[in-house]
Coordinates of C-alpha atoms in Angstrom, one line a residue:
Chain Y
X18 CA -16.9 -238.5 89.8
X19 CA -19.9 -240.6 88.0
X20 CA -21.3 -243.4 90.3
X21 CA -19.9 -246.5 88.3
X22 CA -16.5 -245.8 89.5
X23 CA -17.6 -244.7 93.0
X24 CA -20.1 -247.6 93.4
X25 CA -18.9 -249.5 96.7
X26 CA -18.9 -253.5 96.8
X27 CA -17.9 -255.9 99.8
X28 CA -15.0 -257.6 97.7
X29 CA -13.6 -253.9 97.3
X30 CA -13.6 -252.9 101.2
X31 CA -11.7 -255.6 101.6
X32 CA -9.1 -255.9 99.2
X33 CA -8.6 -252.1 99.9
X34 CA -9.2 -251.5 103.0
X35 CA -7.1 -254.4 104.6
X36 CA -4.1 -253.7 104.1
X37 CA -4.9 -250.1 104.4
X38 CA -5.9 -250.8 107.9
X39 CA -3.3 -253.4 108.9
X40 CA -0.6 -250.2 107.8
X41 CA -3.1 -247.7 109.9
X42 CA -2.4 -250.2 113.3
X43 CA 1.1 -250.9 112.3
X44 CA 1.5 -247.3 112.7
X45 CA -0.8 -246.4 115.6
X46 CA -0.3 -249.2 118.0
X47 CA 3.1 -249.3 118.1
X48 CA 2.9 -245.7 119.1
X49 CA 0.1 -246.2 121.7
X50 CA 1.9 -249.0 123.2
X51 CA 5.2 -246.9 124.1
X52 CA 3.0 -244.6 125.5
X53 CA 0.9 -247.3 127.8
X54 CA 4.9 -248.4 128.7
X55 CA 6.0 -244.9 129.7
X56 CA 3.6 -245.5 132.5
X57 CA 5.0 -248.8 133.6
X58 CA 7.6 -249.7 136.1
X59 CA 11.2 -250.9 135.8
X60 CA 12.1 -254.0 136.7
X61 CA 15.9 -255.3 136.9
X62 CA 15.8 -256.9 132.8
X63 CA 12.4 -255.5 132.0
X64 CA 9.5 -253.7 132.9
X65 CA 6.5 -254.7 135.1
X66 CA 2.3 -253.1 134.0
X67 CA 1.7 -250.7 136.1
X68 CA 0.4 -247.4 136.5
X69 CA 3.8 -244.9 138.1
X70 CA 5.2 -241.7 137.1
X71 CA 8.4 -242.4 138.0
X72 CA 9.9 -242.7 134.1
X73 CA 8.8 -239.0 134.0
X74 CA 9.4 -237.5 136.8
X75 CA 13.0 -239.4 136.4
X76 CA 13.2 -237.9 133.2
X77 CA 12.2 -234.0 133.7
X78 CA 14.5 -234.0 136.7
X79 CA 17.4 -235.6 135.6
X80 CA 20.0 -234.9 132.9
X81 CA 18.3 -235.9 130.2
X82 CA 15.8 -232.8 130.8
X83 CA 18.9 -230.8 129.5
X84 CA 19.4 -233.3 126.5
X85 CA 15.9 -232.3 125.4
X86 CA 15.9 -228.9 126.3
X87 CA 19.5 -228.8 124.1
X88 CA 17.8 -230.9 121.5
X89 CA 14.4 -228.7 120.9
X90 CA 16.7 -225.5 121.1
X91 CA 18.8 -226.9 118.4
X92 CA 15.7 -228.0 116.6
X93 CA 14.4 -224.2 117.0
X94 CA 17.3 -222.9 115.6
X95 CA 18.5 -225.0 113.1
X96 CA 14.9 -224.9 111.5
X97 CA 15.4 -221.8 110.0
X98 CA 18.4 -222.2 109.0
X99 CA 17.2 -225.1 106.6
X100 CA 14.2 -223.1 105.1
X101 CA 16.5 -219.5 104.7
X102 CA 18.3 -221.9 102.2
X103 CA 15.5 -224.2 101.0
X104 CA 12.8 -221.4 100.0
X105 CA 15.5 -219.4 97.9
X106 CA 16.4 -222.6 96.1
X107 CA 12.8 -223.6 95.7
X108 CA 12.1 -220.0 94.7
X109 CA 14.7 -219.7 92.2
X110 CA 14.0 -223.4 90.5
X111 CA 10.0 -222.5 90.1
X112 CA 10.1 -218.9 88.7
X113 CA 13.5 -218.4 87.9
X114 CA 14.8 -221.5 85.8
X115 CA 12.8 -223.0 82.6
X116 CA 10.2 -225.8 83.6
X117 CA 12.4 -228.7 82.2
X118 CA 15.4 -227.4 83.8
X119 CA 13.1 -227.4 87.1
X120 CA 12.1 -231.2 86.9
X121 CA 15.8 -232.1 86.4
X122 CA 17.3 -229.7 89.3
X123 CA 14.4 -231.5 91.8
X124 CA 15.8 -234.7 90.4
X125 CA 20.0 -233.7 91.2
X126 CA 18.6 -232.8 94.5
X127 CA 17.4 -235.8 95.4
X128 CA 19.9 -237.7 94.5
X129 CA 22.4 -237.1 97.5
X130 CA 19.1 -237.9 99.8
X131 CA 19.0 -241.1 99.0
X132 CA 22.1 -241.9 99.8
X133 CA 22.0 -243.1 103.5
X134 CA 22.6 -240.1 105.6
X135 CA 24.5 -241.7 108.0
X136 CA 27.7 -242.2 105.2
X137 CA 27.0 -238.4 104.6
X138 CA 27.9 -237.8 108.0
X139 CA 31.2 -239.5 108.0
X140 CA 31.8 -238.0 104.9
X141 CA 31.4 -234.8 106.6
X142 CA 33.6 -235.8 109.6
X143 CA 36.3 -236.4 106.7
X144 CA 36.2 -233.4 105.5
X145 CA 36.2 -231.4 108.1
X146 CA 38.7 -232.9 110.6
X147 CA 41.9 -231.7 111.0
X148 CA 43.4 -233.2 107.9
X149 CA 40.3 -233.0 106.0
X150 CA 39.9 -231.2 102.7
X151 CA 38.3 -227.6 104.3
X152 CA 41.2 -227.8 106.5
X153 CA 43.4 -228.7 103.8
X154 CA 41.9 -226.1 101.7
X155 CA 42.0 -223.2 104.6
X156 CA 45.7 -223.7 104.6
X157 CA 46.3 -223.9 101.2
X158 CA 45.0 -220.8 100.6
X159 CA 46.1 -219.0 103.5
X160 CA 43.0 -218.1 104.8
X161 CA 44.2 -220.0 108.1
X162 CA 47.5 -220.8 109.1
X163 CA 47.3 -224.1 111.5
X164 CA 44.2 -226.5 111.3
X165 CA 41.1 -225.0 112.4
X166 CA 39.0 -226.8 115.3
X167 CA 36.2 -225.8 115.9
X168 CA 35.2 -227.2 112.8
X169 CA 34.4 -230.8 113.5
X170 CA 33.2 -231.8 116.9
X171 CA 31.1 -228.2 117.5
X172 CA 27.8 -226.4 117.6
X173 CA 29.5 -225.7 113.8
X174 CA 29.3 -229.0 112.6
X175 CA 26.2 -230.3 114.1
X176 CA 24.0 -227.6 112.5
X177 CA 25.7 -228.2 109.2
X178 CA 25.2 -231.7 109.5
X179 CA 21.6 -231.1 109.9
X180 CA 21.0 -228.5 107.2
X181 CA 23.0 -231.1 104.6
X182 CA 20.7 -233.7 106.1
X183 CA 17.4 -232.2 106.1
X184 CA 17.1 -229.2 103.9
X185 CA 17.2 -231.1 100.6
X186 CA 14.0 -232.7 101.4
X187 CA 12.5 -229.4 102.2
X188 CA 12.4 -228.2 99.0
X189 CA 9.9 -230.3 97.9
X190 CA 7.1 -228.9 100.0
X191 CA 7.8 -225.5 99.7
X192 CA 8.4 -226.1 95.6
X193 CA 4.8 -227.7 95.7
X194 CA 3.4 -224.9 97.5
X195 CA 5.3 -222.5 95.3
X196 CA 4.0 -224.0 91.6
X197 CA 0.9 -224.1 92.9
X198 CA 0.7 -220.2 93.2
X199 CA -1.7 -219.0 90.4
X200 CA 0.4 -216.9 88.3
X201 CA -1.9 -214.1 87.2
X202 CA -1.9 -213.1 90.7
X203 CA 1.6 -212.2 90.4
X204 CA 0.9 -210.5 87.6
X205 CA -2.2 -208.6 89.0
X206 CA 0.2 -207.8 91.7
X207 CA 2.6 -206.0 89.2
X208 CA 0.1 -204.2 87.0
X209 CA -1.2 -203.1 90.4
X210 CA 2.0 -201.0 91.3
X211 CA 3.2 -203.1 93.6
X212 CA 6.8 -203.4 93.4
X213 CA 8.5 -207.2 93.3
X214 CA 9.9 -207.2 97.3
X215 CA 5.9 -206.1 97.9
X216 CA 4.4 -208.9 95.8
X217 CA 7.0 -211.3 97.1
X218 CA 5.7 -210.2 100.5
X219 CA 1.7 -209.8 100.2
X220 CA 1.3 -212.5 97.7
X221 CA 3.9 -215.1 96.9
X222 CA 5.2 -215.5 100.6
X223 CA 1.5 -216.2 102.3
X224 CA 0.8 -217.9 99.5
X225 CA 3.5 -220.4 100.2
X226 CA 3.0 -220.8 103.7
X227 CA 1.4 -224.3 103.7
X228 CA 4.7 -225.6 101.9
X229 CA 7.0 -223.8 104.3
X230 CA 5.1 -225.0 107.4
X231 CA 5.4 -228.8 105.9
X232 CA 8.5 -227.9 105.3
X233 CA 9.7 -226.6 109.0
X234 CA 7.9 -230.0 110.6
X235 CA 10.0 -231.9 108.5
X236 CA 13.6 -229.9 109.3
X237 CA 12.0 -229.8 113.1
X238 CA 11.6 -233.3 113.2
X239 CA 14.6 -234.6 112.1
X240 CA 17.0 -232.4 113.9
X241 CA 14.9 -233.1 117.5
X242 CA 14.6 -237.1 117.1
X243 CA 18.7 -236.8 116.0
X244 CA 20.3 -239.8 116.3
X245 CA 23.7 -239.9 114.2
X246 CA 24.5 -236.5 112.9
X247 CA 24.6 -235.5 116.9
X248 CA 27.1 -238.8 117.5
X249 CA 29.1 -238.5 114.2
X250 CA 30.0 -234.8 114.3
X251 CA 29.1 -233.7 118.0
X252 CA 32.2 -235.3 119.3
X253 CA 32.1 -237.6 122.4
X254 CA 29.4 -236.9 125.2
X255 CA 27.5 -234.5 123.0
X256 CA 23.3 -236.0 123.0
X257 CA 20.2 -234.7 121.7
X258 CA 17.0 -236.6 121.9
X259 CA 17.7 -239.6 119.5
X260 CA 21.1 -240.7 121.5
X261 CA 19.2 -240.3 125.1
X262 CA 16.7 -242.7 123.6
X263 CA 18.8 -245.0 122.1
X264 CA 20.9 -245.1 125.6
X265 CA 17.6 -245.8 127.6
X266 CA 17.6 -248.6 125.5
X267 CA 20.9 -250.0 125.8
X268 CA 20.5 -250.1 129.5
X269 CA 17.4 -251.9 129.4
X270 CA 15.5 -249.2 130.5
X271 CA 12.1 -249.9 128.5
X272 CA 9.8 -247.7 130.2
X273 CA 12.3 -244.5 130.1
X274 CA 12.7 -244.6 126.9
X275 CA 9.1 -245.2 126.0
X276 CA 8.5 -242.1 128.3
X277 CA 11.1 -239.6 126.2
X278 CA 10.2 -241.6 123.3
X279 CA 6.3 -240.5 123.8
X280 CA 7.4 -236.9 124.8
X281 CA 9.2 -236.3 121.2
X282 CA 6.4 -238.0 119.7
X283 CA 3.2 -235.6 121.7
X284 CA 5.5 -232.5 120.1
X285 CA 5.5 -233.6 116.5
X286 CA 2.2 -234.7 116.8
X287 CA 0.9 -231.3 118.3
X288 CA 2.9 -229.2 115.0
X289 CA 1.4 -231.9 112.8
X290 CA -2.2 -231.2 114.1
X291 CA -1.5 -227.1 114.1
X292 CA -0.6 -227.5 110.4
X293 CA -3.4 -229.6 110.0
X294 CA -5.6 -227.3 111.5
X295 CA -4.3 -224.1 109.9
X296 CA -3.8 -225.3 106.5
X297 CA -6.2 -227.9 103.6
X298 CA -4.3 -230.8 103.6
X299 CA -6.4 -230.7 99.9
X300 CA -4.5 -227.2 99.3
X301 CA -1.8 -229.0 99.5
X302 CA -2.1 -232.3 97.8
X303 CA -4.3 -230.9 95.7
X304 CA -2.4 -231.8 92.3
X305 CA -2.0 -235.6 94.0
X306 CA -5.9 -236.0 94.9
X307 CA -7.0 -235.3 91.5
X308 CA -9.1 -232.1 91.8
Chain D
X24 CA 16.5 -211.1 82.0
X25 CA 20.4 -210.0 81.6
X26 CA 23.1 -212.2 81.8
X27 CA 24.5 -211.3 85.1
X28 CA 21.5 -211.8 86.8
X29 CA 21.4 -215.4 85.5
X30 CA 24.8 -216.1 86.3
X31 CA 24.3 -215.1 89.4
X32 CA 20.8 -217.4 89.6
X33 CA 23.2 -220.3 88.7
X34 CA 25.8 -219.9 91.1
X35 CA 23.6 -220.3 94.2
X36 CA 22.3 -223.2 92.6
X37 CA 25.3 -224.8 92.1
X38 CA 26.8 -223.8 95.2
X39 CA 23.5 -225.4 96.8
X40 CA 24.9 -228.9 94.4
X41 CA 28.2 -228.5 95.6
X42 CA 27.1 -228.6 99.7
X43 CA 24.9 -231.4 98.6
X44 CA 27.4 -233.4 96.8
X45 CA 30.7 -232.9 98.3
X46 CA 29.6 -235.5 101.0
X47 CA 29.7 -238.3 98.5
X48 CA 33.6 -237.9 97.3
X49 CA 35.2 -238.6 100.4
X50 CA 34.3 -242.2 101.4
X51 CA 35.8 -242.9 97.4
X52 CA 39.1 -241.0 98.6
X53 CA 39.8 -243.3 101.5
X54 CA 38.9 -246.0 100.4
X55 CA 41.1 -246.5 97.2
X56 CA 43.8 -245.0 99.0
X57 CA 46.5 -247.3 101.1
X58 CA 46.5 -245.9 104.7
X59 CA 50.0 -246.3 105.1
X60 CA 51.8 -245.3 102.2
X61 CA 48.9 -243.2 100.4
X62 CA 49.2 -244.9 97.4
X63 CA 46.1 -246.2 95.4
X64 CA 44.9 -249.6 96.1
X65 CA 41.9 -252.0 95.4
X66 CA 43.0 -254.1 98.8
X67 CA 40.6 -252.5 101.1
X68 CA 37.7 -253.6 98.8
X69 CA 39.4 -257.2 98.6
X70 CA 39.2 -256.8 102.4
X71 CA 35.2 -256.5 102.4
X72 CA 34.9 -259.6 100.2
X73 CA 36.4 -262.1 102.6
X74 CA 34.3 -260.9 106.0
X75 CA 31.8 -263.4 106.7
X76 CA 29.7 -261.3 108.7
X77 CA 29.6 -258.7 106.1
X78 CA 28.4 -261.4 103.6
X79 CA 25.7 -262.2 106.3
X80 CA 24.8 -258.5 106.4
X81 CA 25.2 -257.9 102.3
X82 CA 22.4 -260.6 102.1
X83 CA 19.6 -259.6 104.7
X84 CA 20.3 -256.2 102.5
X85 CA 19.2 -257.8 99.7
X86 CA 16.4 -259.9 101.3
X87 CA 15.4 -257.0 102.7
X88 CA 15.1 -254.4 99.9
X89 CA 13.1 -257.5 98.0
X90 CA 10.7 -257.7 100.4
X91 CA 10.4 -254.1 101.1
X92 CA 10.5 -253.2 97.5
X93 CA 7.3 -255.4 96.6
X94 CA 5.3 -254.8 99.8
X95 CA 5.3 -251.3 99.9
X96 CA 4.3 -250.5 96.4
X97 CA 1.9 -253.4 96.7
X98 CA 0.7 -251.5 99.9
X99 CA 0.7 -248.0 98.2
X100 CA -0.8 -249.1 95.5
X101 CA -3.5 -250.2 97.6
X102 CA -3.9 -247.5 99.9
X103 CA -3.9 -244.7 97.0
X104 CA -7.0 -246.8 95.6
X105 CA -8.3 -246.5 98.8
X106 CA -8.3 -242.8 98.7
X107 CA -9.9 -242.7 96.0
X108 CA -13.0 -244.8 96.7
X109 CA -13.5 -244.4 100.2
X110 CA -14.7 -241.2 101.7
X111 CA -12.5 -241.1 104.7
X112 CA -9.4 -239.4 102.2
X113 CA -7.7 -237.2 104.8
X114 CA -7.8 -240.0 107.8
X115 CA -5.6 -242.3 105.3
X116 CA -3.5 -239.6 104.1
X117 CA -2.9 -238.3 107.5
X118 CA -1.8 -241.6 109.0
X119 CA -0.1 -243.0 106.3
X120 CA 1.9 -240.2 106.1
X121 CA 2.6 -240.1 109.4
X122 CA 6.1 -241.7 109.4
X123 CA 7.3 -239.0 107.8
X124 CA 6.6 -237.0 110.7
X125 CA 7.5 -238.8 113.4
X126 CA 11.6 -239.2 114.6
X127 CA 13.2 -242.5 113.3
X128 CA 14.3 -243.4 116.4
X129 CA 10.6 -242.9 118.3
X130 CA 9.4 -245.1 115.3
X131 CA 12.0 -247.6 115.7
X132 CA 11.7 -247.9 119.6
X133 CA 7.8 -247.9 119.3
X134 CA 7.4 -250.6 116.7
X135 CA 10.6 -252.7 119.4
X136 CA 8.4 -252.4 122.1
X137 CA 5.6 -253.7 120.3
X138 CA 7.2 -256.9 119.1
X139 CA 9.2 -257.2 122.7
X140 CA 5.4 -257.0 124.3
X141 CA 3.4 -259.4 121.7
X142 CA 6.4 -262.0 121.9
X143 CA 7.9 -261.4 118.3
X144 CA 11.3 -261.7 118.6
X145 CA 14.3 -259.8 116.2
X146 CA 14.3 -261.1 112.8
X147 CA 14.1 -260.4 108.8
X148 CA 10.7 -260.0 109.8
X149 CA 10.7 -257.0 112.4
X150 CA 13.0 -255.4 110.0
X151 CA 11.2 -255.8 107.4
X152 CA 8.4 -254.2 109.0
X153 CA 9.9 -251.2 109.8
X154 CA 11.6 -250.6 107.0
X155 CA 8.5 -251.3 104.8
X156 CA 6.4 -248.5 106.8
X157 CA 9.3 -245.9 106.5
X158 CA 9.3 -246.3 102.3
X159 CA 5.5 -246.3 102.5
X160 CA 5.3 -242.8 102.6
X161 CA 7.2 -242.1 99.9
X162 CA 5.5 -245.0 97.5
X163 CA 1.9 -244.0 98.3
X164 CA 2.9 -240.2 97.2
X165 CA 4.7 -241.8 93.8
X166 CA 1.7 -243.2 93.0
X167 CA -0.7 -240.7 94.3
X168 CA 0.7 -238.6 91.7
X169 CA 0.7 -241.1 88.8
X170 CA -2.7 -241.7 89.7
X171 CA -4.1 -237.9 89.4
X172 CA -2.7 -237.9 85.4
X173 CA -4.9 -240.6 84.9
X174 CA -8.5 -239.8 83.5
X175 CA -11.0 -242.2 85.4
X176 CA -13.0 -241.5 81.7
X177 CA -11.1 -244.6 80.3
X178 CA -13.0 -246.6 83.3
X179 CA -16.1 -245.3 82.2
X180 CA -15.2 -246.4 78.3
X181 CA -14.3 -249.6 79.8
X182 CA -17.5 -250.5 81.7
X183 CA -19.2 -249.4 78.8
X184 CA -17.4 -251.7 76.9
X185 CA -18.8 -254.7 79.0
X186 CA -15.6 -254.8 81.3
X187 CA -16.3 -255.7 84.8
X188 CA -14.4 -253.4 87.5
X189 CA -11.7 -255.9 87.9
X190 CA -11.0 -256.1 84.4
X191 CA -11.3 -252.6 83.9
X192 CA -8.7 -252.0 86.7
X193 CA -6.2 -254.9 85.4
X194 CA -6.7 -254.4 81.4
X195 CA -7.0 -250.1 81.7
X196 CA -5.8 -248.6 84.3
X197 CA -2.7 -250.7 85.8
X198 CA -0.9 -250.3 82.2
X199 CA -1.0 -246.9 82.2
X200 CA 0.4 -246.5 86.5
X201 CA 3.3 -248.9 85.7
X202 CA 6.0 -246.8 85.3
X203 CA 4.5 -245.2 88.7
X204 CA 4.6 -248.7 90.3
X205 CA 8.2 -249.6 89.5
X206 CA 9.5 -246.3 90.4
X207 CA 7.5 -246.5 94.0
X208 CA 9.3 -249.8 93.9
X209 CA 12.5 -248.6 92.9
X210 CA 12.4 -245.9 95.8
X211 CA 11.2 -248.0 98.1
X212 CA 14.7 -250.5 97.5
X213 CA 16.5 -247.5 98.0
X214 CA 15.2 -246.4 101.2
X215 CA 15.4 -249.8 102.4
X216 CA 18.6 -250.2 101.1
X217 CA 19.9 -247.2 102.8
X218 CA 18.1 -247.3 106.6
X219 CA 20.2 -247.6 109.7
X220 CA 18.2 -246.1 112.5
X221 CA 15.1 -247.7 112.4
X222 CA 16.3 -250.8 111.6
X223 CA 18.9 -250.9 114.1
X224 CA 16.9 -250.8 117.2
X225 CA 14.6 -253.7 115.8
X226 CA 17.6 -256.1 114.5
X227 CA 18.6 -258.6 117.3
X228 CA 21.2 -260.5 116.2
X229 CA 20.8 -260.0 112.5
X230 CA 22.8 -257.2 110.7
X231 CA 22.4 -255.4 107.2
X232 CA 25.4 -253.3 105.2
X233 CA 23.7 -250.1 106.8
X234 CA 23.4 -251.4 110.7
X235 CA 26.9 -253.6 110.1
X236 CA 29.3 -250.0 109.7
X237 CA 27.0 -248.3 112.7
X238 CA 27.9 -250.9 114.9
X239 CA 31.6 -250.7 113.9
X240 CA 31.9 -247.4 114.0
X241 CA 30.3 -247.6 117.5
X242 CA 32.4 -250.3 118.7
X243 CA 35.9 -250.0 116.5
X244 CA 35.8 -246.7 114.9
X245 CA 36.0 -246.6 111.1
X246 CA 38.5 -248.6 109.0
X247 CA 39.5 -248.4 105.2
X248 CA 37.6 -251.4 104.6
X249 CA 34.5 -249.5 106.3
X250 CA 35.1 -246.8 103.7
X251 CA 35.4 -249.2 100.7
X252 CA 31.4 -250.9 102.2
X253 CA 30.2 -247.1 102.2
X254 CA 31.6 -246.2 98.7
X255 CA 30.0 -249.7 97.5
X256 CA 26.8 -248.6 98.7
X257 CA 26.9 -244.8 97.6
X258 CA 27.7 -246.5 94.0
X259 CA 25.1 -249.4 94.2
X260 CA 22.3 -246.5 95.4
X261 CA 23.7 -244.4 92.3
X262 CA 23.4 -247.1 89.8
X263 CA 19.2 -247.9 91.1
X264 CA 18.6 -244.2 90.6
X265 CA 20.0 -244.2 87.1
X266 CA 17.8 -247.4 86.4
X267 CA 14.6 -245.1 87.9
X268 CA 15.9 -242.0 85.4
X269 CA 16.4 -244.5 82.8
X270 CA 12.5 -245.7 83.6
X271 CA 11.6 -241.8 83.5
X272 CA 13.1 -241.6 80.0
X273 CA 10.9 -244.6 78.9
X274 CA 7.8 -243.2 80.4
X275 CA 8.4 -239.8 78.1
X276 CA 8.7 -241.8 75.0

């Protein structure tokens, strides 16, 4: 880049970098604070400073140790899920379907994520309740002959509440990762010898990493932090991270839910540096930064 | 390629559409439908019309998604001009970003604690906040990307021209990210417009559509007329992403 454009002036830091920086601490110190409050004490409406460990040692003894143990196993497990259907769509829309045909298909999948994904799940609680459509449907054609249960208020339902929730947006990453691929080294590949399941293997598939790694923080993350899929479709009693949060909340209990709010937080932030570490974020963004 | 093999190509994918959009036909189906006798009716969104707390609610929406849609393209904006003149790139990406990796709820109960512990209490304010750095995300990569197809070389014409950077960056280059900026801003109304977690551990007293049917559903369970608000919603959210394809359309011309 020449130096006109680059050139640096007083009026510029400021108009930029202002609200830059008031985003940056509207970010950070939020986060910092919960985890100064984690340390504090409870008091009967509040909390008092202090330094005690009691919000943690309250929290990896009690019950809600099993509510995050449940919630980063359901995390693990419903991770890849998502991507064993998001890389084959995003596979199929970058080599498999005309360009056009790809910028339109990214488009219809977006669509359904923007709608709030809250309605989703009590669309999904409709239709799979015991008079709900699959229900319906199962009868109908005789594949079951009473309403089937375990469909709503399950393992079942939670995990496809997640995978509707979260896989869509996981396409994206892996589809950037995916276009980004140099084609002629497919194509090396082939004149090679290598058969297609090899090139897919040795080439394409490490080649896409980066995406799929974005792509599993962002599946990870929702299903862990899980608020209203777990409420909506998990039936009554059933928790994972989001609802023990929420609840520490509800009972006034600041500094607990600081504490398992900082514990979700330290995880993502630990994937988010490995990804960091193992992959350019430049690689990545590449198209978006210009070079 | 033969013919089978693309049928079969276009089956997954619209199996894939059909898990994605079956969600949005239900709330339609109850709520035009009389819970008694099953027959269609328009009463349940009648219903909606008449609840004064909803009306409360409808309007912080709206506030809302104004304020949120011109801050955070406004912010993006600035922050993507950021990374391009400053050196520190991957700090602002990173942290700007960051919401996107980071549990709605841990963000919501964060940025609550903050304004619980600096003496802000619940308002339009808070929730604006919060709803403004969960669509930042989002805008800053809309306009990161518009701002990659642009050539800085028309800069460099313009300076040479006698233009000084302001003018340069008003008269040149703002033109030509436009289409960028309204769609960030677009986005960023629909994200607002479609929040409920964040927002509803920072609300107080004050309710939007989205926070207004979790608290029901919490409270009372879901009603008709709760169905008729979300079908409302899934329409109004359909009609802003027509008016962003629409602005897609123009952009090709």
């Amino acid at each position: 880049m020449n130096k006109t454009v680059n050139r640096r002036d007083a009026g510029l830091v400021l108009l930029l970098g202002g609200p830059v920086l008031l985003c940056a601490l509207a970010i950070i110190v939020p986060l910092l604070l919960t985890l100064m409050i984690s340390f504090w004490e409870r008091k009967m409406l509040g909390m008092k400073p202090g330094f005690t460990l009691v919000s943690y040692q309250q929290f990896f003894e009690g019950a809600r140790f099993d509510v995050l143990l449940r919630s980063f196993w359901v995390a693990l497990t419903s991770t890849p899920l998502m991507l064993l259907i998001a890389y084959p769509v995003a596979y199929l829309i970058t080599f498999k379907i005309k360009p056009s045909q790809t910028r339109a298909f990214l488009f219809l999948l977006s669509v359904p994520f923007l709608v709030n994904y809250v309605i989703r799940a009590f669309a999904w609680a409709d239709l799979l309740g015991r008079q709900g459509a699959v229900n319906s449907f199962l009868q109908w054609t005789g594949i079951a002959d009473a309403p089937v249960d375990w469909l709503l208020f399950s393992d079942f339902a939670i995990y496809l509440g997640l995978v509707a929730a979260y896989m869509p947006f996981m396409v994206y990453p892996i589809w950037l990762s995916l276009a980004g691929i140099d084609r002629r080294l497919i194509e090396a590949s082939w004149m090679l010898g290598e058969v297609p399941l090899m090139t897919f293997l040795r080439v394409v598939l490490p080649l896409s990493l980066p995406g799929v790694c974005a792509a599993a923080i962002f599946g990870f993350v929702g299903a862990f932090g899980e608020v209203a899929i777990s409420q909506i479709l998990g039936g009554v009693g059933y928790q994972l991270m989001g609802n023990a949060i929420t609840s520490a909340l509800d009972v006034l209990h600041y500094p607990m839910a600081a504490a398992m709010s900082s514990v979700v937080v330290g995880c993502m932030l630990l994937l988010l540096l490995l990804w960091l570490r193992f992959f350019d974020l430049r690689l990545f963004l590449g198209k978006m930064l210009g070079r | 390629m033969s013919s089978l093999y693309r049928l079969a190509i276009w089956a997954c994918l619209a199996a894939v559409m059909v898990f994605l959009y079956a969600p949005l036909l239900p709330p339609l189906w109850e709520a035009f439908r009389n819970p008694t006798t099953g027959t269609f009716t328009l009463d349940n969104f009648v219903a909606i019309t008449t609840d004064g707390t909803l009306l409360g609610a409808l309007r912080n929406s709206v506030l809302l998604a104004i304020i949120v849609g011109i801050a955070a393209p406004l912010l993006a904006l600035a922050a993507a001009l950021a990374v391009r003149h400053f050196r520190s790139k991957r700090m602002i990406i990173t942290i700007l970003l960051l919401p996107l990796f980071i549990p709605g709820v841990s963000m919501g109960v964060s940025s609550a604690l903050f304004f619980k512990l600096v003496g802000i209490s619940p308002s339009l304010l808070t929730m604006a906040t919060v709803q403004t750095l969960w669509a930042l995300p989002f805008a800053f990569l809309i306009i990161l990307t518009i701002m990659s197809s642009f050539d800085t070389i028309f800069l460099e014409a313009a300076y040479t021209c006698g233009s000084n950077r302001w003018q340069a960056f008003l008269d040149v280059e703002l033109p030509q990210m436009s289409q960028g900026l309204q769609g960030a801003a677009i986005f960023s109304v629909i994200i607002s417009f479609n929040e409920t977690i964040r927002t509803a551990v920072v609300q107080g007293g004050n309710n939007t559509v989205q926070t207004y049917i979790w608290s029901k559903y919490q409270q009372v369970g879901l009603s008709p007329n709760m169905y008729a608000l979300m079908s409302t919603i899934i329409i109004v959210t359909l009609l802003l992403i027509l008016a962003l394809l629409a602005l897609g359309r123009e952009q090709k011309r």
